[in-house]
Short mmCIF file of C-alpha atoms and ligand atoms in Angstrom, two decimals:
data_model
loop_
_atom_site.label_atom_id
_atom_site.label_comp_id
_atom_site.label_asym_id
_atom_site.label_seq_id
_atom_site.Cartn_x
_atom_site.Cartn_y
_atom_site.Cartn_z
CA MET A 1 20.42 2.17 -20.40
CA VAL A 2 17.24 3.58 -18.82
CA ASN A 3 17.80 6.49 -16.48
CA LEU A 4 15.35 6.02 -13.60
CA ASN A 5 14.73 9.78 -13.54
CA GLU A 6 12.97 9.26 -16.87
CA VAL A 7 10.64 6.78 -15.16
CA SER A 8 9.89 9.38 -12.44
CA ASN A 9 9.28 12.05 -15.07
CA ALA A 10 6.90 9.81 -17.03
CA VAL A 11 4.84 9.28 -13.85
CA VAL A 12 4.89 13.02 -13.12
CA GLU A 13 3.66 13.68 -16.65
CA GLY A 14 0.97 11.01 -16.26
CA ASP A 15 2.25 9.39 -19.45
CA GLU A 16 1.16 5.80 -18.98
CA ALA A 17 2.57 4.51 -22.28
CA ALA A 18 6.00 6.02 -21.59
CA THR A 19 5.98 4.81 -17.97
CA LEU A 20 5.22 1.24 -19.02
CA ALA A 21 7.71 1.28 -21.88
CA LEU A 22 10.49 2.59 -19.62
CA VAL A 23 9.72 0.10 -16.85
CA LYS A 24 9.73 -2.79 -19.34
CA LYS A 25 13.00 -1.51 -20.81
CA ALA A 26 14.61 -1.19 -17.38
CA LEU A 27 13.55 -4.73 -16.40
CA GLY A 28 14.81 -5.99 -19.75
CA GLU A 29 18.16 -4.37 -19.06
CA GLY A 30 18.33 -6.25 -15.76
CA VAL A 31 17.55 -3.36 -13.40
CA PRO A 32 16.05 -4.97 -10.25
CA ALA A 33 12.30 -4.40 -9.85
CA ARG A 34 12.82 -2.95 -6.36
CA LYS A 35 15.22 -0.36 -7.77
CA VAL A 36 12.72 0.61 -10.51
CA LEU A 37 10.11 1.05 -7.80
CA ASP A 38 12.22 2.82 -5.19
CA GLU A 39 14.28 5.06 -7.49
CA GLY A 40 11.85 5.59 -10.38
CA LEU A 41 8.15 5.13 -9.69
CA ILE A 42 7.86 6.14 -6.02
CA PRO A 43 9.87 9.41 -6.30
CA GLY A 44 7.68 10.22 -9.34
CA ILE A 45 4.36 9.77 -7.55
CA HIS A 46 5.67 11.68 -4.51
CA LYS A 47 6.53 14.59 -6.81
CA VAL A 48 2.95 14.43 -8.12
CA GLY A 49 1.71 14.67 -4.52
CA ASP A 50 3.93 17.73 -3.95
CA LEU A 51 2.66 19.40 -7.13
CA PHE A 52 -0.93 18.72 -6.04
CA GLU A 53 -0.27 20.12 -2.60
CA SER A 54 1.30 23.29 -4.02
CA GLY A 55 -1.68 23.85 -6.33
CA GLU A 56 0.23 23.22 -9.57
CA TYR A 57 -1.60 19.94 -10.20
CA PHE A 58 -5.31 19.26 -9.81
CA LEU A 59 -7.39 16.10 -9.48
CA PRO A 60 -7.21 15.13 -13.20
CA GLU A 61 -3.39 15.14 -13.09
CA LEU A 62 -3.45 13.16 -9.84
CA LEU A 63 -5.73 10.63 -11.52
CA VAL A 64 -3.66 10.09 -14.67
CA SER A 65 -0.39 9.86 -12.74
CA GLY A 66 -2.03 7.48 -10.23
CA GLU A 67 -3.22 5.32 -13.12
CA ALA A 68 0.21 5.27 -14.80
CA MET A 69 1.78 4.31 -11.46
CA SER A 70 -0.82 1.57 -10.79
CA LYS A 71 -0.29 -0.01 -14.21
CA ALA A 72 3.49 0.08 -13.74
CA VAL A 73 3.17 -1.53 -10.31
CA GLU A 74 1.04 -4.29 -11.92
CA LEU A 75 3.89 -4.85 -14.35
CA LEU A 76 6.30 -5.40 -11.45
CA GLU A 77 3.88 -7.73 -9.66
CA PRO A 78 5.09 -11.08 -11.08
CA VAL A 79 8.70 -10.18 -10.26
CA LEU A 80 8.12 -8.66 -6.83
CA SER A 81 5.64 -11.28 -5.59
CA LYS A 82 7.71 -14.31 -6.63
CA SER A 83 8.30 -16.41 -3.57
CA ASN A 84 10.21 -19.59 -2.98
CA VAL A 85 9.71 -19.55 0.75
CA PRO A 86 7.24 -21.70 2.70
CA SER A 87 3.91 -20.18 3.76
CA ALA A 88 4.35 -17.54 6.46
CA GLY A 89 0.64 -17.40 7.25
CA LYS A 90 -2.55 -15.73 6.07
CA TYR A 91 -2.86 -11.98 5.80
CA LEU A 92 -6.08 -10.04 5.20
CA ILE A 93 -5.72 -6.48 3.98
CA GLY A 94 -7.79 -3.56 2.74
CA THR A 95 -7.91 0.22 2.48
CA VAL A 96 -10.22 1.75 5.08
CA GLN A 97 -13.68 3.18 4.51
CA GLY A 98 -13.86 6.40 2.49
CA ASP A 99 -10.38 5.90 1.03
CA VAL A 100 -9.64 4.70 -2.52
CA HIS A 101 -5.82 4.89 -2.46
CA ASP A 102 -4.40 1.46 -3.17
CA ILE A 103 -0.95 1.82 -4.72
CA GLY A 104 0.93 1.53 -1.40
CA LYS A 105 -1.35 -1.29 -0.24
CA ASN A 106 -0.68 -3.18 -3.47
CA ILE A 107 3.09 -2.75 -3.09
CA THR A 108 2.80 -3.97 0.51
CA ILE A 109 0.87 -7.02 -0.74
CA MET A 110 3.60 -7.84 -3.28
CA MET A 111 6.30 -7.76 -0.62
CA LEU A 112 4.22 -9.85 1.76
CA LYS A 113 3.63 -12.42 -0.98
CA ALA A 114 7.32 -12.46 -1.83
CA ASN A 115 7.94 -13.39 1.79
CA GLY A 116 5.51 -16.30 1.80
CA TRP A 117 2.29 -14.66 3.03
CA GLU A 118 -0.99 -15.82 1.52
CA VAL A 119 -2.74 -12.51 1.07
CA THR A 120 -6.46 -11.83 0.72
CA ASP A 121 -7.01 -8.34 -0.62
CA LEU A 122 -10.41 -6.88 0.24
CA GLY A 123 -9.75 -3.83 -1.95
CA VAL A 124 -10.51 -0.20 -1.15
CA ASP A 125 -13.18 1.69 0.81
CA ILE A 126 -13.76 -1.22 3.18
CA SER A 127 -16.22 -0.55 5.99
CA PRO A 128 -15.70 -1.75 9.57
CA LYS A 129 -18.58 -4.19 8.98
CA GLU A 130 -16.89 -5.65 5.89
CA PHE A 131 -13.56 -6.03 7.74
CA CYS A 132 -15.38 -7.76 10.63
CA SER A 133 -17.20 -10.13 8.34
CA ALA A 134 -13.95 -11.06 6.52
CA VAL A 135 -12.17 -11.68 9.83
CA GLU A 136 -15.06 -13.80 11.06
CA LYS A 137 -15.27 -15.93 7.91
CA GLY A 138 -11.54 -16.31 7.32
CA ASP A 139 -8.64 -17.80 9.22
CA CYS A 140 -6.07 -15.04 8.82
CA GLN A 141 -3.46 -14.35 11.49
CA ILE A 142 -3.13 -10.67 10.60
CA LEU A 143 -5.52 -7.95 9.50
CA GLY A 144 -3.82 -5.00 7.78
CA MET A 145 -5.46 -1.66 7.19
CA SER A 146 -4.11 1.03 4.90
CA ALA A 147 -5.16 4.70 5.23
CA LEU A 148 -3.84 7.50 3.03
CA LEU A 149 -6.02 10.38 4.12
CA THR A 150 -5.96 12.11 7.49
CA MET A 151 -9.73 12.15 7.13
CA THR A 152 -10.00 8.35 6.82
CA MET A 153 -7.62 7.39 9.63
CA PRO A 154 -10.50 7.30 12.16
CA ALA A 155 -12.08 4.50 10.09
CA ALA A 156 -9.23 2.20 11.20
CA ALA A 157 -10.00 2.99 14.84
CA GLU A 158 -13.70 2.38 14.18
CA THR A 159 -12.85 -0.99 12.65
CA ILE A 160 -10.90 -2.01 15.75
CA GLU A 161 -13.85 -0.97 17.92
CA ALA A 162 -16.23 -2.92 15.65
CA LEU A 163 -14.01 -6.01 15.94
CA LYS A 164 -14.08 -5.67 19.73
CA GLY A 165 -17.86 -5.27 19.67
CA ALA A 166 -18.19 -8.42 17.57
CA GLY A 167 -15.91 -10.41 19.88
CA LEU A 168 -13.35 -10.80 17.07
CA ARG A 169 -10.53 -8.54 18.28
CA ASP A 170 -8.44 -11.36 19.70
CA LYS A 171 -8.85 -13.54 16.64
CA VAL A 172 -6.27 -11.48 14.70
CA LYS A 173 -3.23 -9.26 15.09
CA ILE A 174 -3.91 -5.84 13.62
CA MET A 175 -1.44 -3.80 11.57
CA VAL A 176 -1.87 -0.31 10.17
CA GLY A 177 0.06 1.75 7.65
CA GLY A 178 -0.16 4.49 5.03
CA ALA A 179 1.56 7.84 4.55
CA PRO A 180 -0.16 9.94 7.27
CA THR A 181 -0.08 7.19 9.93
CA THR A 182 2.46 6.90 12.76
CA GLN A 183 3.52 4.47 15.45
CA GLU A 184 2.01 6.79 18.11
CA TRP A 185 -1.35 6.77 16.35
CA ALA A 186 -1.20 2.98 15.94
CA ASN A 187 -0.61 2.65 19.69
CA GLU A 188 -3.40 5.11 20.42
CA ILE A 189 -6.03 3.18 18.45
CA GLY A 190 -4.90 -0.17 19.87
CA ALA A 191 -3.30 -1.71 16.77
CA ASP A 192 -0.66 -4.38 17.37
CA GLY A 193 1.74 -3.16 14.69
CA TYR A 194 2.63 -0.25 12.44
CA ALA A 195 4.88 -0.10 9.40
CA PRO A 196 6.02 3.03 7.56
CA ASP A 197 6.73 1.17 4.32
CA ALA A 198 6.26 -2.16 2.58
CA PRO A 199 9.62 -3.77 3.51
CA SER A 200 9.07 -3.00 7.19
CA ALA A 201 5.49 -4.31 6.93
CA VAL A 202 7.03 -7.71 6.17
CA LYS A 203 9.24 -7.53 9.28
CA VAL A 204 6.41 -6.35 11.52
CA ALA A 205 4.11 -9.11 10.22
CA ALA A 206 6.73 -11.76 10.98
CA ALA A 207 7.30 -10.29 14.44
CA LEU A 208 3.57 -10.35 15.16
CA VAL A 209 3.38 -14.07 14.50
CA GLY A 210 6.57 -14.67 16.44
CA GLU A 211 8.90 -15.46 13.56
CA TYR A 212 11.31 -12.56 13.72
CO1 B1M B 301 -4.69 11.33 -3.25
N1 B1M B 301 -4.05 12.31 -1.70
N2 B1M B 301 -6.48 12.09 -3.00
N3 B1M B 301 -5.13 10.40 -4.88
N4 B1M B 301 -2.84 11.03 -3.47
C1 B1M B 301 -2.67 12.04 -1.25
C2 B1M B 301 -2.63 10.89 -0.26
C3 B1M B 301 -2.26 13.45 -0.64
C4 B1M B 301 -1.16 13.33 0.43
C5 B1M B 301 -1.84 14.41 -1.78
C6 B1M B 301 -1.38 15.75 -1.26
O1 B1M B 301 -2.19 16.57 -0.89
N5 B1M B 301 -0.08 15.96 -1.21
C7 B1M B 301 -3.64 13.96 -0.09
C8 B1M B 301 -3.98 13.53 1.34
C9 B1M B 301 -3.78 14.61 2.38
C10 B1M B 301 -4.08 14.05 3.73
O2 B1M B 301 -5.20 13.75 4.05
N6 B1M B 301 -3.04 13.87 4.54
C11 B1M B 301 -4.60 13.36 -1.10
C12 B1M B 301 -5.92 13.84 -1.36
C13 B1M B 301 -6.31 15.12 -0.64
C14 B1M B 301 -6.82 13.19 -2.22
C15 B1M B 301 -8.27 13.57 -2.54
C16 B1M B 301 -9.11 14.02 -1.33
C17 B1M B 301 -8.22 14.66 -3.63
C18 B1M B 301 -9.55 15.26 -4.01
O3 B1M B 301 -10.47 14.57 -4.36
N7 B1M B 301 -9.61 16.57 -3.91
C19 B1M B 301 -8.83 12.26 -3.16
C20 B1M B 301 -9.43 11.32 -2.10
C21 B1M B 301 -10.11 10.13 -2.71
C22 B1M B 301 -10.51 9.12 -1.64
O4 B1M B 301 -9.69 8.29 -1.27
N8 B1M B 301 -11.71 9.22 -1.13
C23 B1M B 301 -7.57 11.66 -3.71
C24 B1M B 301 -7.54 10.82 -4.83
C25 B1M B 301 -6.41 10.27 -5.38
C26 B1M B 301 -6.40 9.47 -6.68
C27 B1M B 301 -7.58 8.50 -6.81
C28 B1M B 301 -6.46 10.44 -7.84
C29 B1M B 301 -4.98 8.79 -6.64
C30 B1M B 301 -4.98 7.36 -6.03
C31 B1M B 301 -4.84 6.28 -7.06
C32 B1M B 301 -4.67 4.92 -6.40
O5 B1M B 301 -4.24 4.76 -5.28
N9 B1M B 301 -5.02 3.92 -7.17
C33 B1M B 301 -4.25 9.69 -5.65
C34 B1M B 301 -2.82 9.71 -5.52
C35 B1M B 301 -2.04 8.97 -6.58
C36 B1M B 301 -2.18 10.37 -4.44
C37 B1M B 301 -0.67 10.52 -4.17
C38 B1M B 301 -0.12 11.52 -5.19
C39 B1M B 301 0.13 9.26 -4.24
C40 B1M B 301 -0.31 8.14 -3.29
C41 B1M B 301 0.62 6.97 -3.49
O6 B1M B 301 0.32 6.06 -4.23
N10 B1M B 301 1.85 7.07 -2.93
C42 B1M B 301 -0.65 11.08 -2.69
C43 B1M B 301 0.54 11.96 -2.39
C44 B1M B 301 1.71 11.20 -1.78
O7 B1M B 301 1.61 10.08 -1.33
N11 B1M B 301 2.83 11.86 -1.71
C45 B1M B 301 -2.04 11.52 -2.49
C46 B1M B 301 2.93 6.10 -3.20
C47 B1M B 301 2.80 4.88 -2.31
C48 B1M B 301 3.90 3.89 -2.65
O8 B1M B 301 2.97 5.33 -0.98
O9 B1M B 301 0.57 4.86 -0.37
O10 B1M B 301 2.18 5.95 1.30
P1 B1M B 301 1.94 5.00 0.20
O11 B1M B 301 2.35 3.53 0.65
C49 B1M B 301 3.59 3.22 1.27
C50 B1M B 301 3.55 3.32 2.80
O12 B1M B 301 2.66 4.30 3.27
C51 B1M B 301 3.26 1.93 3.25
O13 B1M B 301 3.89 1.12 2.27
C52 B1M B 301 3.77 1.72 0.99
C53 B1M B 301 4.97 1.37 0.15
O14 B1M B 301 6.20 1.56 0.81
N12 B1M B 301 1.89 1.44 3.43
C54 B1M B 301 1.65 0.46 4.35
C55 B1M B 301 0.74 1.75 2.80
N13 B1M B 301 -0.26 1.00 3.28
C56 B1M B 301 0.27 0.18 4.24
C57 B1M B 301 -0.32 -0.79 5.05
C58 B1M B 301 0.49 -1.45 5.98
C59 B1M B 301 1.85 -1.15 6.09
C60 B1M B 301 2.45 -0.21 5.27
O15 B1M B 301 0.04 -2.39 6.82
C61 B1M B 301 -1.29 -2.80 6.74
#
């Protein structure tokens, strides 16, 4: 039986092969994908963040652990995104300009998909102009922006201002999230919703379109 601490440790060590092997083994043993994520992978990557912050890890370690985590999340995708529910609506999402973190965004996407959302992922480092153009061309009900760096949070506010300037603000509900963000900040920049994690992003999205 896989001990989920081993999954955390493999992420901390940036050992992609071991991370993937352990995740596959855990799924094969019937451990739910959410449990593998919440009790194995996420604690591991948070430990990596702590080690980076305390100066024990540097950028190369952050990179290899981030890569191991991303590949493992991809492995969980088919299980976590499986949905038997009718379409909840269309959701456009991206990581804000200057920011390349996408693991949390990708987990959020999986949970949204599992709950019936049709998600268009713009990717990372998305400028206000790119967000505006996607909102203009598409027919999404919600625009979600993810920001992982204190330094890139202002890009979400700039995007909201750009949407206003382009006359597109009222075309969508806007949600924000990402580790350094808060409900207070979301209110401050004029977003309609904030979620601290992927499961609550699903609830907030439903509430924004009046289904919760
Ligand atoms: Co970076 N990094 N990083 N990093 N990195 C952090 C974020 C940091 C906190 C590490 C630390 O110092 N402890 C720190 C930011 C400090 C700050 O500004 N507050 C940091 C830094 C400084 C940097 C660089 C500047 C380092 C450097 O170059 N010197 C650099 C910046 C690059 C850039 O973006 N321009 C950098 C680079 C990287 C890597 C590329 C190496 C890699 C990212 C790989 C990738 O994403 N593909 C990386 C990683 C892996 C991390 C940590 C270790 C892990 C991030 C992560 O995946 N967390 C991170 C430390 C940490 O988080 N403890 C760190 C797990 C994930 C599941 O959580 O993303 O918060 P999270 O997502 C959650 C919720 O926030 C929420 O749901 C998710 C799931 O529950 N959520 C949403 C997220 N988006 C949402 C959107 C929503 C709703 C909810 O609605 C739209």
